[in-house]
Coordinates of C-alpha atoms and ligand atoms in Angstrom, one line a residue:
M10 CA 10.2 -18.7 12.5
P11 CA 12.1 -15.7 13.8
I12 CA 10.4 -12.6 15.3
Y13 CA 8.9 -11.1 12.2
F14 CA 8.9 -7.3 12.2
D15 CA 8.8 -6.9 8.4
N16 CA 5.1 -6.6 7.9
A17 CA 5.3 -3.4 5.8
A18 CA 7.1 -5.5 3.1
T19 CA 4.5 -8.4 3.3
S20 CA 2.5 -9.6 6.3
H21 CA 3.4 -12.8 8.2
P22 CA 2.0 -15.1 9.4
K23 CA -1.1 -15.4 7.2
P24 CA -4.2 -16.6 9.1
P25 CA -4.9 -20.4 8.8
S26 CA -8.2 -19.5 7.0
V27 CA -6.2 -17.7 4.2
I28 CA -4.0 -20.8 3.8
R29 CA -7.1 -23.1 3.7
A30 CA -8.8 -20.8 1.1
V31 CA -5.7 -20.9 -1.2
R32 CA -5.5 -24.7 -0.9
R33 CA -9.2 -25.1 -1.6
A34 CA -8.9 -22.9 -4.7
L35 CA -6.1 -25.0 -6.0
T36 CA -7.7 -28.3 -5.3
E37 CA -11.5 -28.2 -5.0
T38 CA -12.6 -25.2 -7.1
N39 CA -9.7 -24.9 -9.5
A40 CA -11.1 -23.6 -12.8
N41 CA -10.8 -20.5 -14.9
P42 CA -13.3 -17.9 -13.5
G43 CA -15.5 -16.0 -16.0
R44 CA -14.6 -18.3 -18.9
S45 CA -16.2 -21.7 -19.2
G46 CA -19.8 -22.3 -18.1
H47 CA -19.3 -25.5 -16.1
S48 CA -20.0 -25.5 -12.4
A49 CA -16.4 -25.3 -11.2
A50 CA -15.8 -22.3 -13.4
I51 CA -18.9 -20.6 -12.0
E52 CA -17.8 -21.4 -8.5
A53 CA -14.4 -19.9 -9.3
G54 CA -16.1 -16.8 -10.7
R55 CA -18.1 -16.5 -7.5
T56 CA -14.9 -16.5 -5.4
V57 CA -13.5 -13.6 -7.5
L58 CA -16.8 -11.6 -7.0
D59 CA -16.9 -12.5 -3.3
A60 CA -13.4 -11.0 -2.8
R61 CA -14.4 -7.9 -4.8
E62 CA -17.5 -7.5 -2.6
K63 CA -15.4 -7.8 0.6
L64 CA -12.8 -5.3 -0.6
A65 CA -15.5 -2.8 -1.6
A66 CA -17.1 -3.2 1.9
L67 CA -13.7 -2.5 3.6
M68 CA -13.2 0.7 1.5
D69 CA -16.9 1.8 1.6
A70 CA -16.9 1.7 -2.2
E71 CA -20.4 2.3 -3.8
D72 CA -20.2 -0.7 -6.0
P73 CA -18.0 -3.8 -5.9
M74 CA -17.6 -3.6 -9.7
N75 CA -15.5 -0.4 -9.1
V76 CA -12.8 -2.5 -7.4
V77 CA -10.6 -4.3 -9.9
H78 CA -8.1 -7.1 -9.1
C79 CA -4.5 -6.4 -9.8
F80 CA -1.3 -8.3 -9.1
N81 CA 0.1 -6.1 -6.4
C82 CA 0.0 -2.4 -5.4
T83 CA 2.6 -1.5 -8.1
D84 CA 0.4 -3.0 -10.8
A85 CA -2.6 -1.0 -9.5
L86 CA -0.6 2.3 -9.3
N87 CA 0.7 1.8 -12.9
L88 CA -2.9 1.3 -14.1
A89 CA -4.1 4.4 -12.2
I90 CA -1.2 6.7 -13.3
K91 CA -0.7 5.6 -16.9
G92 CA -4.4 5.1 -17.5
S93 CA -5.0 8.7 -16.3
L94 CA -2.4 10.8 -18.0
H95 CA -2.0 12.4 -21.5
V96 CA 0.8 14.2 -23.1
G97 CA 1.3 17.7 -21.6
D98 CA -0.3 16.8 -18.3
H99 CA 1.2 18.0 -15.0
V100 CA 1.2 15.8 -11.9
V101 CA 1.7 16.8 -8.3
T102 CA 3.1 14.2 -5.9
T103 CA 5.1 14.2 -2.7
W104 CA 8.7 13.4 -1.5
L105 CA 7.3 10.5 0.6
E106 CA 6.2 8.3 -2.3
H107 CA 7.4 4.8 -2.9
N108 CA 9.2 4.1 -6.2
A109 CA 6.0 2.3 -7.3
V110 CA 4.8 5.9 -7.8
L111 CA 8.0 7.9 -8.4
R112 CA 9.5 5.6 -11.0
V113 CA 6.3 5.5 -13.0
L114 CA 6.0 9.3 -13.0
S115 CA 9.7 9.8 -13.5
A116 CA 9.7 7.5 -16.6
L117 CA 6.8 9.5 -18.1
E118 CA 8.6 12.8 -17.3
Q119 CA 11.8 11.5 -18.9
R120 CA 9.9 10.6 -22.0
R121 CA 8.6 14.2 -22.0
R122 CA 5.0 13.1 -21.7
I123 CA 4.3 14.9 -18.4
S124 CA 5.7 17.4 -16.1
L125 CA 6.0 16.7 -12.4
T126 CA 6.1 18.7 -9.1
M127 CA 7.2 16.9 -6.0
V128 CA 6.1 18.5 -2.8
P129 CA 8.2 18.1 0.4
P130 CA 6.7 17.3 3.7
R131 CA 6.9 19.8 6.6
P132 CA 9.7 19.2 9.0
D133 CA 7.4 17.0 11.1
G134 CA 7.1 14.5 8.3
F135 CA 3.5 15.4 7.2
V136 CA 2.6 16.9 3.8
D137 CA 0.7 20.2 4.1
P138 CA -2.4 20.3 1.9
D139 CA -1.8 24.0 1.3
D140 CA 1.6 23.1 -0.3
I141 CA -0.3 20.7 -2.6
R142 CA -2.7 23.4 -3.5
A143 CA 0.2 25.8 -4.2
A144 CA 1.8 23.3 -6.6
L145 CA -1.3 23.0 -8.8
T146 CA -1.2 24.6 -12.3
C147 CA -3.9 24.8 -14.9
Q148 CA -2.2 21.7 -16.5
T149 CA -2.4 19.6 -13.4
A150 CA -4.3 16.4 -14.2
L151 CA -3.4 14.2 -11.2
I152 CA -2.4 14.4 -7.6
V153 CA -0.8 11.3 -6.1
C154 CA -0.2 10.9 -2.4
T155 CA 0.7 8.0 -0.1
H156 CA -1.8 7.3 2.7
A157 CA 1.0 6.3 5.1
S158 CA 4.7 6.6 4.5
N159 CA 6.4 3.2 4.2
V160 CA 9.6 4.7 5.7
T161 CA 8.3 6.6 8.8
G162 CA 4.7 5.3 9.0
A163 CA 3.4 8.9 9.1
I164 CA -0.3 8.9 8.1
Q165 CA -0.7 11.8 5.7
P166 CA -3.7 14.2 5.7
V167 CA -5.2 12.4 2.7
A168 CA -8.8 13.6 3.2
A169 CA -7.7 17.2 3.4
I170 CA -5.6 16.7 0.2
G171 CA -8.8 15.2 -1.3
Q172 CA -10.6 18.4 -0.6
V173 CA -7.9 20.4 -2.4
A174 CA -8.2 18.0 -5.4
R175 CA -12.1 18.3 -5.4
A176 CA -12.0 22.1 -5.2
A177 CA -9.6 22.2 -8.1
G178 CA -11.3 19.5 -10.2
V179 CA -8.1 17.4 -10.3
R180 CA -8.1 13.6 -10.3
Y181 CA -6.8 12.2 -7.0
L182 CA -5.0 8.9 -6.5
I183 CA -4.1 7.6 -3.0
D184 CA -1.4 4.9 -2.6
G185 CA -2.9 2.8 0.2
A186 CA -0.1 0.2 0.4
Q187 CA 0.5 0.8 4.1
A188 CA -3.1 1.6 5.1
L189 CA -5.9 -0.6 3.8
G190 CA -6.5 -3.4 6.4
G191 CA -4.5 -1.5 9.1
M192 CA -6.8 1.5 9.5
P193 CA -10.3 2.5 8.4
V194 CA -10.6 3.6 4.8
D195 CA -13.6 5.3 3.3
V196 CA -12.9 6.2 -0.3
K197 CA -15.9 8.7 -0.4
A198 CA -14.8 10.5 2.8
L199 CA -11.2 10.7 1.4
N200 CA -12.5 12.4 -1.7
C201 CA -10.4 10.1 -3.9
D202 CA -11.0 9.0 -7.4
L203 CA -8.5 6.1 -7.3
Y204 CA -7.2 4.1 -4.3
A205 CA -4.5 1.5 -5.0
F206 CA -3.8 -1.3 -2.5
P207 CA -1.8 -4.5 -2.1
G208 CA -3.6 -7.7 -0.9
H209 CA -0.5 -9.2 0.7
K210 CA 0.3 -6.6 3.5
S211 CA -2.3 -5.6 6.1
L212 CA -5.1 -7.5 4.3
L213 CA -3.2 -10.7 5.1
G214 CA -3.7 -12.2 1.6
P215 CA -1.1 -14.0 -0.5
Q216 CA 1.5 -12.2 -2.6
G217 CA 0.5 -11.6 -6.2
T218 CA -2.7 -9.8 -5.1
G219 CA -3.8 -6.2 -4.9
G220 CA -6.4 -3.9 -6.5
L221 CA -7.6 -0.5 -7.5
Y222 CA -10.7 1.3 -6.5
I223 CA -11.9 3.4 -9.5
A224 CA -14.7 6.0 -8.8
P225 CA -17.8 5.5 -10.9
E226 CA -17.2 8.5 -13.1
I227 CA -13.6 7.7 -13.9
R228 CA -12.5 5.9 -17.1
L229 CA -8.9 4.9 -17.4
E230 CA -7.0 3.9 -20.5
T231 CA -6.2 0.2 -20.4
L232 CA -2.6 -1.0 -19.9
R233 CA -3.5 -4.5 -20.9
E234 CA -6.0 -5.7 -23.4
G235 CA -7.1 -9.3 -24.0
G236 CA -9.6 -12.0 -23.2
T237 CA -12.2 -11.1 -20.5
G238 CA -14.8 -13.9 -21.2
T239 CA -17.3 -11.2 -22.2
D240 CA -18.1 -9.5 -25.6
S241 CA -16.0 -12.1 -27.2
H242 CA -17.3 -11.3 -30.7
S243 CA -15.7 -7.9 -30.5
L244 CA -12.1 -6.9 -31.1
A245 CA -12.6 -3.8 -28.8
Q246 CA -11.7 -4.0 -25.2
P247 CA -15.0 -4.0 -23.2
D248 CA -16.0 -0.7 -21.5
A249 CA -17.7 -2.4 -18.5
L250 CA -16.0 -2.7 -15.2
P251 CA -14.3 -4.8 -13.8
E252 CA -13.4 -6.7 -17.0
R253 CA -12.2 -3.6 -18.8
Y254 CA -9.1 -3.8 -16.6
E255 CA -8.9 -7.5 -15.8
S256 CA -7.7 -9.1 -19.1
G257 CA -6.3 -12.6 -18.9
T258 CA -6.6 -15.2 -16.2
V259 CA -6.7 -13.8 -12.7
N260 CA -4.8 -15.1 -9.7
L261 CA -7.7 -17.3 -8.4
P262 CA -5.8 -18.9 -5.5
G263 CA -4.4 -15.5 -4.4
I264 CA -7.8 -13.9 -4.7
A265 CA -9.5 -16.7 -2.7
G266 CA -6.8 -16.2 0.0
L267 CA -7.4 -12.4 -0.1
A268 CA -11.1 -12.9 0.4
A269 CA -10.3 -15.0 3.5
G270 CA -7.9 -12.2 4.6
C271 CA -10.7 -9.6 4.3
D272 CA -13.0 -11.9 6.4
Y273 CA -10.3 -12.1 9.0
V274 CA -9.5 -8.4 9.1
A275 CA -12.9 -6.8 8.7
P276 CA -14.5 -7.8 12.1
R277 CA -11.2 -7.2 13.9
L278 CA -10.0 -3.9 12.3
S279 CA -10.3 -1.7 15.5
Q280 CA -8.7 -4.4 17.6
I281 CA -5.8 -4.9 15.2
M282 CA -5.3 -1.2 14.9
M283 CA -5.2 -0.7 18.7
H284 CA -2.9 -3.6 19.2
E285 CA -0.5 -2.5 16.5
R286 CA -0.6 1.1 17.9
E287 CA 0.2 -0.1 21.4
L288 CA 3.1 -2.2 20.2
T289 CA 4.4 0.6 18.1
Q290 CA 4.2 3.0 21.0
A291 CA 6.2 0.6 23.2
L292 CA 8.8 0.1 20.4
L293 CA 9.1 3.8 19.9
E294 CA 9.4 4.6 23.6
G295 CA 12.0 1.9 24.1
L296 CA 14.1 3.1 21.1
S297 CA 13.8 6.8 21.9
A298 CA 15.1 6.1 25.4
M299 CA 18.4 4.7 24.0
D300 CA 21.4 7.0 23.6
C301 CA 22.9 6.8 20.1
V302 CA 19.5 5.8 18.5
T303 CA 17.8 8.2 16.1
V304 CA 14.1 7.5 15.5
Y305 CA 12.5 8.8 12.3
S306 CA 8.8 8.0 13.0
P307 CA 6.3 10.6 14.3
A308 CA 5.8 10.9 18.0
Q309 CA 2.0 11.2 18.0
E310 CA 0.3 7.8 18.3
S311 CA -2.7 8.6 16.0
G312 CA -0.4 10.0 13.3
R313 CA 1.4 6.8 12.3
A314 CA 0.9 3.2 11.0
G315 CA 2.8 0.3 12.7
I316 CA 6.2 1.3 11.3
V317 CA 9.2 2.5 13.2
S318 CA 12.4 3.5 11.4
F319 CA 15.6 4.2 13.2
N320 CA 19.4 4.2 13.0
V321 CA 22.0 3.3 15.6
A322 CA 24.9 5.7 16.0
D323 CA 26.6 6.1 12.6
R324 CA 26.4 2.5 11.7
P325 CA 24.9 1.4 8.3
S326 CA 21.3 0.3 8.7
S327 CA 22.0 -3.0 6.8
Q328 CA 24.7 -3.9 9.4
I329 CA 22.1 -3.5 12.2
A330 CA 19.5 -5.5 10.2
D331 CA 21.9 -8.3 9.5
A332 CA 22.9 -8.4 13.2
L333 CA 19.3 -8.6 14.2
D334 CA 18.7 -11.4 11.6
R335 CA 21.5 -13.4 13.2
Q336 CA 19.5 -13.1 16.5
G337 CA 16.3 -14.3 14.8
I338 CA 14.7 -11.0 14.3
A339 CA 13.5 -10.1 10.8
V340 CA 13.5 -6.4 9.9
R341 CA 14.4 -4.4 6.8
G342 CA 17.6 -2.3 6.5
G343 CA 18.8 -0.1 3.6
L344 CA 16.6 2.2 1.5
H345 CA 12.9 1.4 1.4
C346 CA 12.3 2.1 -2.3
A347 CA 11.5 5.7 -1.3
P348 CA 14.6 7.7 -2.2
E349 CA 13.1 11.2 -1.6
A350 CA 11.8 10.2 1.8
H351 CA 15.4 9.2 2.7
R352 CA 16.8 12.4 1.3
F353 CA 14.3 14.3 3.5
L354 CA 15.4 12.3 6.6
G355 CA 19.1 12.6 5.7
T356 CA 19.4 8.8 5.4
L357 CA 20.0 8.5 1.6
N358 CA 23.5 7.1 2.3
R359 CA 22.9 4.5 4.9
G360 CA 19.1 4.0 4.8
A361 CA 17.3 3.1 8.0
V362 CA 16.3 0.1 10.0
R363 CA 12.6 -0.5 9.6
A364 CA 10.6 -2.5 12.2
S365 CA 7.0 -3.0 11.0
L366 CA 4.5 -4.7 13.2
G367 CA 1.6 -7.0 12.5
H368 CA -1.5 -8.4 14.2
T369 CA 0.3 -11.4 15.8
N370 CA 3.3 -9.6 17.2
T371 CA 3.5 -9.4 21.0
F372 CA 4.9 -7.2 23.7
D373 CA 7.4 -9.9 24.6
E374 CA 8.7 -9.7 21.0
V375 CA 9.0 -6.0 21.3
E376 CA 11.0 -6.4 24.5
A377 CA 13.3 -9.0 22.9
F378 CA 13.8 -6.7 20.0
L379 CA 14.7 -3.8 22.3
T380 CA 17.1 -6.0 24.3
A381 CA 18.8 -7.0 21.0
V382 CA 19.2 -3.4 19.9
R383 CA 20.5 -2.4 23.3
G384 CA 23.1 -5.1 23.0
M385 CA 24.4 -3.3 19.8
L386 CA 25.1 0.1 21.4
Ligands
LIG6 C1 3.9 3.0 0.1 C2 4.1 1.8 -0.9 N1 3.6 1.9 -2.1 C3 3.7 0.8 -3.0 C4 4.3 -0.3 -2.6 C5 4.4 -1.4 -3.6 O1 3.6 -2.5 -3.2 P1 3.7 -4.0 -3.9 O2 4.9 -4.6 -3.4 O3 2.4 -4.7 -3.5 O4 3.7 -3.7 -5.4 C6 4.8 -0.5 -1.4 C7 5.5 -1.7 -1.0 O5 6.1 -1.9 0.0 C8 4.7 0.6 -0.5 O6 5.2 0.5 0.8

């Protein structure tokens, strides 16, 4: 396998315990959780609950039942956004959002269901909570902000924005795609009502996993209705969590792997965070020292996730990414599904090369990467 610096897209490699858990779910405990009453189905149901408990613990959620399984972070964001909004509502979000937020909101805006205000970051790449406050109107029903930018890695002041939301009585959704599993998350301290996350990035689970934390007092409209294995006599979708939002057969092998990913990450979180921070610092220093390289990630160590975006001279980012690929280094070039972030950085035309680090990357790999980039100058 090449040097893998594309962990912001999906993490690699997955721990052996994750792979074992997926295999076990497909072989030894393969049954439909929450449906039939036989032992294998009960065991499968236990796996789903176990993952929920582990995710809730990682986020400091009050009750595991407030964490619902989704199929990825986009799925969770769709549920949180569409399940929250009504015709005439106003939404405040930021230029740093991924299309998993922006396209959902933009589609609602185009259908004239909602109005939207997008707040730019300050020149340093961080959103100012005062700018969020200033954008609120008496119609504002939702604030959406990313925890960390998937383009620059800049960790946003999500707790302070949460205070703005609380004071204004506005529902608050955080996109945790680049955060949960890579840094501490406490949904209560963040003052958020909804926290969406993928299972396949820093939580080291398989693709096709993710979830949404829903605060106890929040009730969302459902996007999907169907069988839940509960209240089967009734045609009405159940009100109880988590089944209200989990119609149909869940991704048992994925969820089993995600539970193992949580087991791997939880006891090592500070260690993983420190390691990724040190690698990111080395990467950033190495790139910043090169003439003709423009780095877009914030300078301060505590203000960023393990993501470094850059460009080389005036060359297209995809050309650099392809050249690195030919040398056995996997990064992502082009636009990173966050058009307004690229507009802010002035990289809408050529995108940026994104190197995103994971728990198994090494300083030797960072050195090899820097040597490869130097060779392109
Ligand atoms: C900030 C951000 N939000 C949302 C998503 C969507 O995540 P998923 O691919 O799990 O749907 C991503 C994916 O990279 C992301 O970086």
